[in-house]
Amino acid sequence: LPDQIEGLLILREDAKVGQPFAEYLGRAGSDVVFDLEITPNRPDLNSVIGIAREIAALTGNPLKLPAIPAPPNPPRNANDLVSVRLEDAELCPRYTARVVQGVKIGPSPDWLSTTLEKIGIRSINNVVDVTNYVMMEVGQPLHAFDYHLLAKSGDRQDGCPAIVVRRAAEGEKFVTLDGQERTLTNRMLLIADERKAVALAGIMGGQNTEIRANTVDVLVESAYFKPQNIRATSRKLDLRSESSYRFERGADLGISDWASRRAVQLIIETAGGALATGVVDAYPKPAEPKHVLLRHHKVKDLLGIDLSPEQIEGYLAQLDLTVVGRKPRPVGAGPGVAEPATVRIPSFRVDLKRETDLIEEVARLYGVDRIPATPPRGAVGANAFDAVHDQYADARRILTGLGLDEAQGQTLISDAAAKLASENFIPLANPLSSDMNVLRPSLLPGLLDILRHNLSRKNYEVALFELGRAFFRPEAPAPTEKSRAKSDKAAAPVAEERRIAFALTGQRNPLFWSGDDREARFDLYDLKGFLDEFFDQFGVRGITFARRAASSPLFLESATIHLGRFLIGELGQVQPALAKRYDLRDAVLLAELNLDVMIARRNTGKSFRPLPAFPSIRRDVAMIVPEATSHESVLQAVRQAKPVNLEAVELFDVFRGKNVPAGQKSMAYAFTYRSPERTLTDAEANAAHEKVVAQLKQKLQAVIRE
């Protein structure tokens, strides 16, 4: 029922109890609405006629278009009532205008308002409803202006209005029909008169020229606008309409005039009035018909079915794809090869651009279900990425074997999340939302989101890893004159790395029900233990860790991870305040590694040696060293001493407290000496051990405890 009705609807005495209400209103059988899902590449199907054309092609029934009789015309000519000036013919290659005089604005007839309301369009008045009806019928958006609200043109002696299609001025304000004032840029297209903007081209009209109850004369616009511009403007202003939906997918350039004639026919039928003679059609460069060459034998090559040239062209003809010429047969072609056909593409099929598109149309009409399935033939190929895939599979196998679960995060994240890991991130030119507006420079922000997702679902003990790509701008060398000139023309390149990241939080052993470790939580040493085991099984040797002195926006305490001279990653504990922001209640441990460097320096070879045949000699050293001394620095000093027959070095105690000065600590090591050829003597072991102790004293300022 119309929105304007208030209160109760009183039925006549002849209303029968139990009778369907639609039947009582005379609408029985008209309440069926088909809800169709149209793919973006077929804008011609966003209309009733487009769907009817498709059904006609599939069934062989003729397409019946509504007849448009020539209306009686008043003495005046449309060219005497309005002019059109295209200031940007690239964004608007065609604009048509017709004028209907003497209309009477009022409610739409029942058939018109009911039809629109069934498809979710609110009935407004007879003129506006006609423009919406024709848009849904033929797929061409139209707009109706109150003719007398358009400013008169000073360039014409008769003072008639001029429609100006122009770009908006930077920062220009415009109030659309929804009552919102919008700030425009100079990339947006406007419909204007000589004084003001009157419509946002292809998207929405303005309040200043809308059809009102006292409107007498109407100017009907039917135009074509460049899809890319409509799409960009609609997204920038966050303003979408039925009109922009069609224009941004590609309207029919050739239907503008027909749709205009159809609209004025229905306006005269529903609102009265008379049509001014002719049409103002600003079309400076009429589009040439598009043609595509079709080689008939390619149909068999792609579809695997034998169709004669007559069958192929018959299917195309059902879709208004007409053969308008022939090309000579290729040199050396056999007698069974038909001459390639030149096929004219109708203007409403903006999706047909190449030969394979035509073959796809043949397949649709022939019936995809009728095309037999054939097993693929040929040799199994190989690709350089196969080896990388195998490396990924190895990493996944090792990490899942260590008890970690694999996570898969989003490649697009928010800039706020990206800044936690790096300021060097890549913003998107046209983001879909503020939560996905940059390419991730690290996998760690995504893992924090995944941890929050798990904890919000009461999964408190989480151990994850993720393999994926991170994106950043590489550090550029010092600029030269030549590179400066290039930088003015091209944006900085984007680099990407394969990375692997880890995240731990919660209890270390959640299944334990007793014992000292029942309540133990993950800490940095658990994370380092996972990494050490992964490095060992993955075949990466020579890994060292270096503790960072200062905290970062992400980490409370952290360490860098090195492979030889390469910095390959970092690990650390997340700042408690940041963890709280993510609703994470326990300590959160994160690590990230450069998988590309690890794969390049991976060594999966295994070496074996016999069990030792001779006994070992152990020497222990307890020493007091500065608090900042790391285990790695001790090992480095031992290596520099180059002791003979040293088999192993093990740290077995770290002590702080009584008898140890403040700012220092006691570290106790066990050194194992063994010869593979004979039994060592105490003197030989002592000589080698003295070199180690001397090196520790010299390099680390160690004080040996007795």
XYZ file of C-alpha atoms in Angstrom:
706
model
C 0.000 0.000 0.000
C 1.233 3.566 -0.592
C 3.224 5.178 2.218
C 0.928 8.225 2.272
C -2.087 6.271 3.560
C -2.745 6.595 7.306
C -5.212 4.784 9.540
C -7.417 1.881 8.464
C -8.345 0.861 4.938
C -12.124 0.356 4.927
C -13.173 -2.342 2.451
C -16.379 -2.284 0.443
C -19.394 -4.392 1.394
C -18.665 -6.850 -1.420
C -15.364 -7.933 0.188
C -15.572 -11.679 0.857
C -14.159 -13.070 4.077
C -11.418 -15.590 3.222
C -10.733 -14.120 -0.222
C -7.003 -13.462 -0.881
C -6.382 -9.745 -0.437
C -4.316 -9.510 -3.673
C -7.267 -11.025 -5.541
C -9.652 -8.498 -3.959
C -7.390 -5.633 -5.128
C -7.278 -7.074 -8.624
C -3.595 -8.052 -8.358
C -3.997 -11.806 -8.270
C -1.104 -13.547 -9.987
C 1.036 -10.389 -10.023
C 2.802 -10.908 -6.729
C 5.633 -13.063 -8.143
C 8.999 -11.301 -8.153
C 12.099 -12.969 -9.579
C 15.290 -12.173 -7.658
C 18.183 -12.572 -10.103
C 21.894 -12.466 -9.331
C 23.686 -10.696 -12.191
C 27.448 -11.024 -12.593
C 29.332 -7.702 -12.975
C 30.422 -8.504 -16.542
C 26.821 -8.564 -17.823
C 25.365 -5.071 -17.213
C 22.906 -5.658 -20.073
C 21.012 -8.058 -17.796
C 20.222 -5.322 -15.255
C 16.909 -4.691 -16.988
C 13.714 -6.495 -17.918
C 14.407 -6.148 -21.640
C 17.940 -7.506 -21.109
C 16.568 -10.586 -19.360
C 13.880 -10.967 -22.036
C 16.540 -10.768 -24.752
C 18.485 -13.555 -23.044
C 15.385 -15.746 -22.708
C 14.534 -15.120 -26.361
C 17.994 -16.327 -27.355
C 17.718 -19.471 -25.225
C 14.180 -20.397 -26.271
C 14.119 -19.184 -29.867
C 11.050 -17.017 -29.222
C 11.107 -13.521 -30.747
C 11.904 -10.530 -28.536
C 8.975 -8.101 -28.292
C 9.921 -4.511 -27.507
C 7.265 -1.974 -26.471
C 5.990 0.093 -29.372
C 6.634 3.827 -29.119
C 4.105 5.720 -31.237
C 5.043 9.213 -32.354
C 3.285 11.648 -29.967
C 1.578 14.812 -31.204
C 4.051 17.687 -31.046
C 3.498 21.317 -30.126
C 4.761 24.059 -32.440
C 7.990 24.552 -30.504
C 11.163 22.589 -31.207
C 13.394 21.081 -28.505
C 16.388 22.984 -29.911
C 14.484 26.230 -29.232
C 13.913 25.268 -25.608
C 17.310 23.989 -24.432
C 20.915 23.588 -25.536
C 23.563 21.142 -24.366
C 27.292 21.843 -24.051
C 29.753 19.016 -23.316
C 32.867 20.439 -21.663
C 34.277 16.952 -21.024
C 33.255 14.611 -23.822
C 35.608 11.909 -22.505
C 33.581 11.466 -19.315
C 30.241 12.071 -21.064
C 30.422 11.172 -24.768
C 26.644 11.477 -25.290
C 23.860 13.532 -23.711
C 20.278 13.718 -24.961
C 17.566 16.090 -23.756
C 13.832 16.199 -24.484
C 11.224 18.627 -23.151
C 7.650 17.722 -22.201
C 5.403 20.753 -21.633
C 2.163 21.014 -19.702
C 2.464 17.999 -17.418
C 0.383 17.580 -14.271
C 2.319 16.136 -11.333
C 0.397 13.679 -9.197
C 0.337 10.122 -7.858
C 1.282 7.388 -10.291
C -1.371 5.045 -11.637
C -1.709 1.796 -9.753
C 0.099 -0.345 -12.352
C 3.151 1.924 -12.230
C 3.454 2.392 -8.457
C 2.751 -1.291 -7.796
C 5.418 -2.423 -10.250
C 8.052 -0.198 -8.662
C 7.122 -1.084 -5.099
C 7.378 -4.816 -5.877
C 11.052 -4.331 -6.713
C 11.743 -2.086 -3.722
C 11.532 1.387 -5.310
C 9.336 3.864 -3.453
C 6.706 5.594 -5.568
C 7.212 9.404 -5.585
C 5.130 10.916 -8.379
C 4.159 10.041 -11.925
C 7.131 11.714 -13.665
C 9.866 10.457 -11.344
C 8.287 6.996 -11.277
C 8.390 6.847 -15.084
C 12.165 7.509 -15.112
C 12.684 4.709 -12.567
C 10.350 2.383 -14.471
C 12.200 2.898 -17.773
C 15.542 2.411 -16.011
C 14.399 -0.986 -14.738
C 12.768 -1.821 -18.061
C 15.621 -1.004 -20.442
C 18.633 -0.568 -18.115
C 19.237 3.095 -19.017
C 19.186 5.498 -16.026
C 17.331 8.761 -16.701
C 16.708 11.962 -14.782
C 13.917 14.516 -14.927
C 14.512 18.230 -14.179
C 11.969 20.941 -13.503
C 12.554 22.915 -16.691
C 11.770 26.314 -15.134
C 14.291 25.844 -12.301
C 17.160 25.731 -14.812
C 18.950 29.061 -15.182
C 18.480 30.884 -18.467
C 21.433 31.032 -20.806
C 22.930 34.460 -21.423
C 24.401 33.310 -24.737
C 20.990 32.824 -26.366
C 18.686 35.624 -27.422
C 15.618 33.587 -26.484
C 16.977 33.108 -22.935
C 16.437 29.348 -22.952
C 18.359 27.180 -20.449
C 21.640 25.534 -21.344
C 22.712 22.177 -19.923
C 26.454 22.178 -19.230
C 28.262 18.892 -18.587
C 31.432 19.848 -16.738
C 33.855 18.783 -14.038
C 33.264 20.119 -10.539
C 35.530 22.804 -9.152
C 37.854 21.583 -6.413
C 35.953 21.874 -3.128
C 32.633 22.769 -4.791
C 29.587 22.082 -2.602
C 26.439 20.391 -3.898
C 23.228 19.254 -2.166
C 21.874 15.997 -3.596
C 18.273 14.770 -3.524
C 18.840 12.992 -0.208
C 19.428 16.365 1.453
C 23.153 15.838 2.052
C 25.685 18.528 1.178
C 28.659 16.960 -0.524
C 32.142 18.341 -1.136
C 33.357 17.529 -4.642
C 36.734 17.261 -6.346
C 37.767 18.309 -9.814
C 37.654 14.665 -10.939
C 33.883 14.451 -10.462
C 31.411 15.173 -13.251
C 28.434 17.497 -12.834
C 25.326 18.364 -14.814
C 24.884 22.117 -14.501
C 23.205 25.143 -15.986
C 24.981 28.429 -16.575
C 24.903 29.336 -12.870
C 24.865 26.218 -10.718
C 25.193 22.458 -10.561
C 21.889 20.599 -10.888
C 22.930 16.916 -10.701
C 25.839 14.674 -9.796
C 26.304 13.028 -13.184
C 25.086 9.445 -13.336
C 24.563 9.169 -9.572
C 21.933 11.511 -8.120
C 20.097 14.709 -8.957
C 20.033 17.902 -6.906
C 17.344 19.378 -4.699
C 17.447 22.669 -6.589
C 15.796 21.261 -9.753
C 13.777 18.285 -8.473
C 10.275 17.591 -9.774
C 7.720 19.293 -7.502
C 3.949 19.416 -7.186
C 3.808 22.667 -9.207
C 6.149 21.504 -11.990
C 4.642 22.166 -15.433
C 7.472 21.558 -17.906
C 9.978 18.707 -17.613
C 13.420 18.210 -19.166
C 14.263 14.504 -19.530
C 17.958 13.572 -19.480
C 19.258 10.354 -21.039
C 23.047 10.158 -21.255
C 26.100 7.919 -21.106
C 28.868 8.400 -18.550
C 32.299 6.799 -18.320
C 32.026 3.819 -15.923
C 35.402 4.356 -14.231
C 34.532 7.941 -13.301
C 31.111 7.016 -11.915
C 32.656 4.199 -9.879
C 35.386 6.444 -8.432
C 32.955 9.270 -7.606
C 30.434 6.931 -5.996
C 33.111 5.333 -3.838
C 34.712 8.647 -2.879
C 31.387 10.151 -1.761
C 30.074 6.855 -0.335
C 26.940 7.481 -2.400
C 25.358 4.626 -4.325
C 22.147 4.580 -6.285
C 20.354 2.398 -8.830
C 21.703 4.784 -11.461
C 25.349 4.579 -10.370
C 25.035 0.777 -10.071
C 24.264 0.594 -13.792
C 26.566 3.308 -15.098
C 29.643 2.042 -13.256
C 29.225 -1.404 -14.828
C 28.777 -0.048 -18.344
C 25.530 1.247 -19.819
C 24.443 0.959 -23.466
C 25.745 3.947 -25.400
C 23.362 3.235 -28.262
C 20.144 3.119 -26.214
C 20.129 6.721 -24.906
C 17.717 8.097 -27.510
C 15.336 5.080 -27.459
C 15.113 5.174 -23.661
C 14.396 8.907 -23.797
C 11.537 8.381 -26.290
C 10.136 5.563 -24.153
C 10.230 7.779 -21.049
C 8.426 10.739 -22.633
C 5.792 8.353 -24.041
C 4.994 7.132 -20.508
C 5.187 10.635 -19.023
C 2.556 11.857 -21.495
C 0.494 8.745 -20.766
C 0.578 9.210 -16.960
C 1.013 12.979 -16.504
C -0.326 14.463 -19.723
C 1.463 17.246 -21.610
C 2.938 17.525 -25.058
C 6.406 16.699 -26.383
C 8.505 19.386 -28.017
C 9.544 18.426 -31.533
C 12.849 16.606 -31.893
C 15.654 15.938 -29.455
C 18.856 17.706 -28.438
C 21.460 14.979 -28.903
C 25.004 16.074 -28.030
C 27.048 13.258 -29.542
C 30.258 14.772 -30.968
C 31.995 11.484 -31.799
C 29.485 8.708 -32.538
C 30.942 5.358 -31.525
C 31.931 3.032 -34.336
C 30.400 -0.452 -34.198
C 32.720 -2.949 -32.544
C 33.783 -6.031 -34.532
C 35.439 -9.280 -33.424
C 37.011 -11.871 -35.740
C 35.872 -15.462 -35.169
C 37.746 -18.477 -36.555
C 35.307 -21.361 -36.621
C 37.901 -24.066 -35.984
C 38.780 -22.379 -32.669
C 35.367 -23.395 -31.329
C 36.412 -27.034 -31.525
C 39.875 -26.253 -30.157
C 38.432 -24.649 -27.018
C 35.197 -26.580 -26.477
C 36.112 -29.970 -27.889
C 32.867 -30.287 -29.886
C 32.253 -30.388 -33.632
C 29.917 -27.619 -34.786
C 29.473 -26.498 -38.362
C 30.007 -22.827 -39.266
C 26.253 -22.547 -39.859
C 25.470 -23.828 -36.358
C 28.000 -21.476 -34.787
C 26.697 -18.435 -36.626
C 23.124 -19.482 -35.896
C 23.795 -19.445 -32.151
C 25.425 -16.020 -32.440
C 22.503 -14.663 -34.457
C 20.141 -15.588 -31.618
C 22.092 -13.086 -29.490
C 21.999 -10.318 -32.144
C 25.646 -11.035 -32.987
C 25.574 -10.562 -36.736
C 28.209 -11.706 -39.234
C 28.974 -8.652 -41.383
C 31.962 -9.884 -43.375
C 34.450 -12.641 -44.135
C 38.221 -12.766 -44.065
C 40.262 -14.849 -46.508
C 41.161 -18.305 -45.305
C 44.698 -18.629 -43.862
C 47.380 -19.628 -46.340
C 47.761 -23.420 -46.399
C 44.399 -24.058 -44.739
C 42.608 -27.181 -45.927
C 39.292 -27.166 -47.793
C 37.383 -27.918 -44.582
C 38.499 -24.705 -42.883
C 35.817 -22.001 -43.144
C 36.568 -18.371 -43.811
C 36.924 -16.412 -40.529
C 33.802 -14.346 -39.834
C 33.711 -10.710 -38.757
C 31.011 -10.410 -36.081
C 29.398 -7.093 -35.194
C 28.917 -6.624 -31.440
C 25.749 -4.748 -30.398
C 26.309 -1.751 -28.141
C 24.531 -3.371 -25.185
C 27.072 -6.240 -24.989
C 29.994 -4.383 -23.418
C 31.445 -7.689 -22.183
C 32.247 -9.131 -25.625
C 35.763 -8.041 -26.552
C 37.614 -10.984 -28.112
C 37.220 -14.275 -29.922
C 37.033 -16.406 -26.786
C 34.085 -14.337 -25.572
C 32.133 -15.291 -28.693
C 33.042 -18.956 -28.240
C 31.760 -18.778 -24.666
C 28.420 -17.508 -25.999
C 28.274 -20.471 -28.385
C 28.926 -22.815 -25.450
C 26.128 -21.237 -23.397
C 23.533 -21.625 -26.131
C 24.719 -25.090 -27.144
C 24.509 -26.136 -23.487
C 27.476 -26.525 -21.191
C 25.913 -29.719 -19.836
C 26.066 -31.206 -23.345
C 29.826 -30.713 -23.695
C 31.462 -34.060 -22.816
C 34.026 -34.232 -20.052
C 37.453 -35.287 -21.281
C 40.456 -36.202 -19.120
C 43.405 -33.829 -19.537
C 46.162 -35.000 -21.827
C 49.871 -34.285 -21.888
C 52.864 -34.629 -19.605
C 52.936 -33.455 -16.025
C 54.699 -30.109 -15.989
C 57.157 -28.660 -13.543
C 57.644 -25.177 -12.204
C 60.383 -23.430 -10.287
C 57.905 -22.727 -7.496
C 57.477 -26.469 -6.916
C 60.708 -26.486 -4.910
C 59.494 -23.538 -2.824
C 56.207 -25.344 -2.206
C 58.150 -28.337 -0.950
C 60.098 -26.094 1.445
C 56.796 -24.699 2.740
C 55.502 -28.243 3.216
C 58.639 -29.177 5.189
C 58.242 -26.144 7.459
C 54.568 -26.959 8.084
C 55.361 -30.604 8.819
C 58.061 -29.679 11.352
C 56.012 -27.004 13.136
C 52.832 -29.049 13.394
C 54.983 -31.880 14.717
C 56.199 -29.508 17.450
C 52.577 -28.938 18.504
C 51.877 -25.622 16.789
C 48.678 -24.904 14.847
C 48.799 -23.080 11.516
C 46.994 -19.730 11.169
C 46.098 -17.836 8.017
C 45.736 -14.074 8.345
C 44.653 -11.324 5.969
C 47.132 -9.733 3.559
C 45.316 -6.401 4.009
C 45.320 -4.846 7.484
C 44.725 -1.407 8.974
C 47.451 1.250 9.029
C 47.150 1.436 12.837
C 47.958 -2.281 13.131
C 50.780 -2.015 10.582
C 52.483 0.750 12.597
C 52.939 -1.666 15.497
C 55.504 -3.554 13.434
C 56.873 -1.010 10.955
C 56.385 2.481 9.534
C 57.447 1.147 6.137
C 54.116 -0.076 4.783
C 52.262 0.212 1.468
C 48.903 2.069 1.532
C 46.220 1.085 -0.976
C 45.066 3.699 -3.480
C 41.421 2.571 -3.252
C 40.887 0.665 0.033
C 37.634 -1.185 0.592
C 37.542 -0.209 4.269
C 39.638 1.513 6.947
C 40.379 -1.907 8.500
C 41.984 -3.156 5.264
C 43.768 -0.142 3.807
C 47.449 -1.222 3.723
C 49.475 -4.250 2.684
C 50.860 -5.915 5.783
C 54.553 -5.143 6.434
C 54.662 -7.992 8.954
C 52.704 -11.102 9.920
C 52.693 -10.181 13.620
C 49.713 -7.731 13.715
C 47.545 -10.369 12.049
C 48.608 -12.979 14.615
C 47.563 -10.616 17.416
C 44.099 -10.419 15.869
C 43.973 -14.212 15.625
C 44.968 -14.561 19.281
C 42.174 -12.164 20.270
C 39.733 -14.145 18.115
C 40.701 -17.351 19.951
C 40.547 -15.853 23.432
C 37.141 -14.271 22.764
C 35.939 -17.839 22.150
C 37.476 -19.105 25.418
C 40.457 -20.796 23.799
C 43.071 -19.466 26.235
C 46.079 -21.677 25.430
C 47.245 -20.894 21.915
C 50.451 -21.804 20.034
C 50.394 -20.715 16.374
C 52.555 -20.235 13.331
C 51.803 -18.575 9.993
C 53.566 -18.698 6.616
C 52.895 -15.783 4.288
C 54.192 -12.731 2.506
C 55.006 -9.305 3.902
C 55.237 -6.169 1.751
C 57.399 -3.059 2.105
C 59.339 -0.469 0.146
C 63.031 -1.401 -0.119
C 65.562 1.092 1.145
C 66.719 3.103 -1.856
C 70.398 3.955 -2.482
C 71.532 7.567 -2.402
C 69.756 9.381 -5.257
C 71.564 10.504 -8.384
C 70.390 13.063 -10.918
C 69.153 10.274 -13.177
C 67.316 8.476 -10.369
C 65.699 11.733 -9.244
C 64.310 12.227 -12.735
C 62.915 8.700 -12.726
C 61.389 9.109 -9.276
C 59.269 11.952 -10.571
C 57.684 9.592 -13.089
C 57.264 6.368 -11.145
C 56.367 5.394 -7.594
C 58.853 3.601 -5.366
C 58.939 -0.159 -6.036
C 57.252 -2.619 -3.720
C 59.233 -5.554 -2.328
C 57.872 -8.680 -0.712
C 59.338 -11.420 1.464
C 58.203 -14.865 2.452
C 58.083 -14.964 6.210
C 57.167 -17.303 9.029
C 55.793 -16.003 12.329
C 55.045 -17.563 15.735
C 52.669 -16.639 18.570
C 52.377 -18.207 22.035
C 50.143 -17.355 24.993
C 48.541 -19.183 27.903
C 49.592 -22.300 29.822
C 52.607 -24.273 28.721
C 51.020 -27.638 29.573
C 47.244 -27.115 29.795
C 46.533 -30.859 30.087
C 48.600 -31.343 33.243
C 46.472 -31.908 36.371
C 49.237 -32.021 38.946
C 52.870 -31.263 39.477
C 54.962 -28.103 39.653
C 54.359 -27.224 35.978
C 50.572 -27.396 36.142
C 50.138 -23.586 36.163
C 53.301 -22.754 34.174
C 52.831 -20.148 31.435
C 54.670 -19.733 28.153
C 57.728 -17.473 28.376
C 60.484 -16.317 26.042
C 62.510 -19.474 26.642
C 59.617 -21.606 25.405
C 59.513 -19.550 22.230
C 63.287 -19.782 21.812
C 63.055 -23.533 22.347
C 60.510 -23.846 19.518
C 62.793 -21.790 17.268
C 65.921 -23.786 18.130
C 64.170 -27.064 17.367
C 62.727 -25.685 14.135
C 66.133 -24.427 12.978
C 67.707 -27.794 13.744
C 65.071 -29.852 11.910
C 64.775 -27.415 8.993
C 68.527 -27.549 8.404
C 69.551 -23.978 9.289
C 72.880 -23.823 11.129
C 74.807 -20.965 12.691
C 71.883 -19.115 14.278
C 72.734 -16.521 16.923
C 70.554 -14.335 19.167
C 71.334 -10.782 20.283
C 69.293 -9.145 23.018
C 67.922 -5.669 22.418
C 68.494 -3.141 25.169
C 65.512 -0.859 24.447
C 61.831 -1.685 24.181
C 59.721 -0.958 21.082
C 56.046 -0.088 20.431
C 55.436 -3.828 20.005
C 57.868 -5.544 22.382
C 58.595 -5.094 26.082
C 61.812 -7.087 25.697
C 63.111 -8.630 22.511
C 66.076 -10.096 20.681
C 67.258 -10.140 17.094
C 67.981 -13.400 15.286
C 71.000 -13.674 12.970
C 72.073 -16.241 10.407
C 75.720 -15.471 9.770
C 75.809 -11.836 8.682
C 72.082 -11.782 7.864
C 69.481 -10.376 10.238
C 66.644 -12.843 9.675
C 64.154 -11.972 12.375
C 63.234 -11.073 15.920
C 61.453 -12.477 18.930
C 60.048 -10.875 22.028
C 57.294 -10.394 24.591
C 54.482 -8.024 23.639
C 54.047 -4.861 25.688
C 51.500 -5.601 28.458
C 49.513 -2.447 27.616
C 49.273 -3.542 23.981
C 48.290 -7.079 24.983
C 45.526 -5.602 27.117
C 44.241 -3.619 24.129
C 43.858 -6.947 22.336
C 42.125 -8.487 25.402
C 45.042 -10.881 25.950
C 45.370 -11.699 29.644
C 48.627 -13.725 29.709
C 52.089 -12.903 28.417
C 52.173 -12.915 24.597
C 55.330 -14.144 22.842
C 55.912 -13.389 19.168
C 58.634 -14.136 16.636
C 59.045 -13.511 12.901
C 61.646 -14.913 10.491
C 62.683 -14.220 6.914
C 61.913 -17.534 5.245
C 63.541 -16.553 1.934
C 66.993 -16.231 3.549
C 66.513 -19.440 5.495
C 65.541 -21.395 2.372
C 68.522 -19.984 0.456
C 70.965 -21.040 3.212
C 69.259 -24.264 4.209
C 71.363 -27.409 4.380
C 69.341 -30.607 4.663
C 72.354 -32.906 4.417
C 72.896 -35.280 7.336
C 76.336 -36.294 8.616
C 77.037 -39.282 10.822
C 80.008 -40.264 12.931
C 80.691 -43.338 15.036
C 80.040 -43.359 18.740
C 83.103 -42.233 20.705
C 85.476 -45.055 21.495
C 87.559 -43.176 24.095
C 86.596 -41.577 27.397
C 86.050 -37.854 27.848
C 87.463 -35.430 30.411
C 85.222 -32.748 31.951
C 86.385 -29.420 33.330
C 84.003 -26.952 35.012
C 84.368 -23.197 35.178
C 82.329 -20.843 37.382
C 82.975 -17.193 36.663
C 81.614 -13.785 37.633
C 80.852 -11.597 34.615
C 78.953 -8.339 33.976
C 75.163 -8.699 33.897
C 75.073 -7.811 30.188
C 77.265 -10.775 29.234
C 75.318 -13.198 27.056
C 75.726 -16.918 26.547
C 76.533 -16.236 22.879
C 79.434 -13.959 23.817
C 80.849 -16.729 26.018
C 80.655 -19.213 23.151
C 82.289 -16.674 20.840
C 85.204 -16.259 23.240
C 85.609 -20.035 23.489
C 85.699 -20.357 19.700
C 88.386 -17.701 19.457
C 90.573 -19.705 21.901
C 90.509 -22.643 19.446
C 91.035 -25.312 22.132
C 92.174 -28.695 20.901
C 89.825 -31.655 21.404
C 86.979 -29.549 22.880
C 83.831 -31.566 22.181
C 81.033 -29.693 23.978
C 80.271 -26.593 26.059
C 77.233 -26.558 28.358
C 75.869 -23.782 30.566
C 74.472 -25.460 33.675
C 74.016 -22.640 36.187
C 73.387 -18.886 36.409
C 73.416 -17.339 39.875
C 72.794 -13.862 41.311
C 72.842 -13.042 44.985
C 75.099 -13.684 47.952
C 78.825 -13.204 47.273
C 78.071 -11.900 43.745
C 78.506 -8.108 43.355
C 75.543 -6.014 42.179
C 75.376 -5.650 38.410
C 77.133 -8.978 37.888
C 76.195 -12.642 37.743
C 77.816 -16.035 38.094
C 77.789 -18.370 35.081
C 78.941 -21.992 35.393
C 79.990 -24.020 32.348
C 80.960 -27.639 31.748
C 83.656 -28.235 29.090
C 83.994 -31.733 27.626
C 87.299 -32.765 25.994
C 87.742 -35.956 23.989
C 90.121 -37.244 21.323
C 88.698 -39.416 18.520
C 92.002 -41.278 18.219
C 93.193 -42.042 21.746
C 92.628 -41.466 25.435
C 93.470 -37.916 26.501
C 95.743 -37.306 29.427
C 94.929 -34.822 32.186
C 97.860 -32.697 31.115
C 96.525 -32.390 27.542
C 93.049 -31.515 28.737
C 94.397 -28.997 31.255
C 96.531 -27.297 28.596
C 93.579 -26.860 26.308
C 91.350 -25.727 29.186
C 93.847 -23.097 30.362
C 93.663 -21.466 26.931
C 89.878 -21.260 27.271
C 90.049 -19.718 30.769
C 92.623 -17.171 29.636
C 90.438 -16.144 26.727
C 87.409 -15.740 29.024
C 89.404 -13.494 31.342
C 90.727 -11.387 28.473
C 87.564 -11.009 26.365
C 84.852 -10.943 29.039
C 86.751 -9.566 32.081
C 85.621 -12.727 33.836
C 86.650 -13.441 37.439
C 87.090 -17.187 37.937
C 85.457 -18.504 41.090
C 87.422 -21.092 43.040
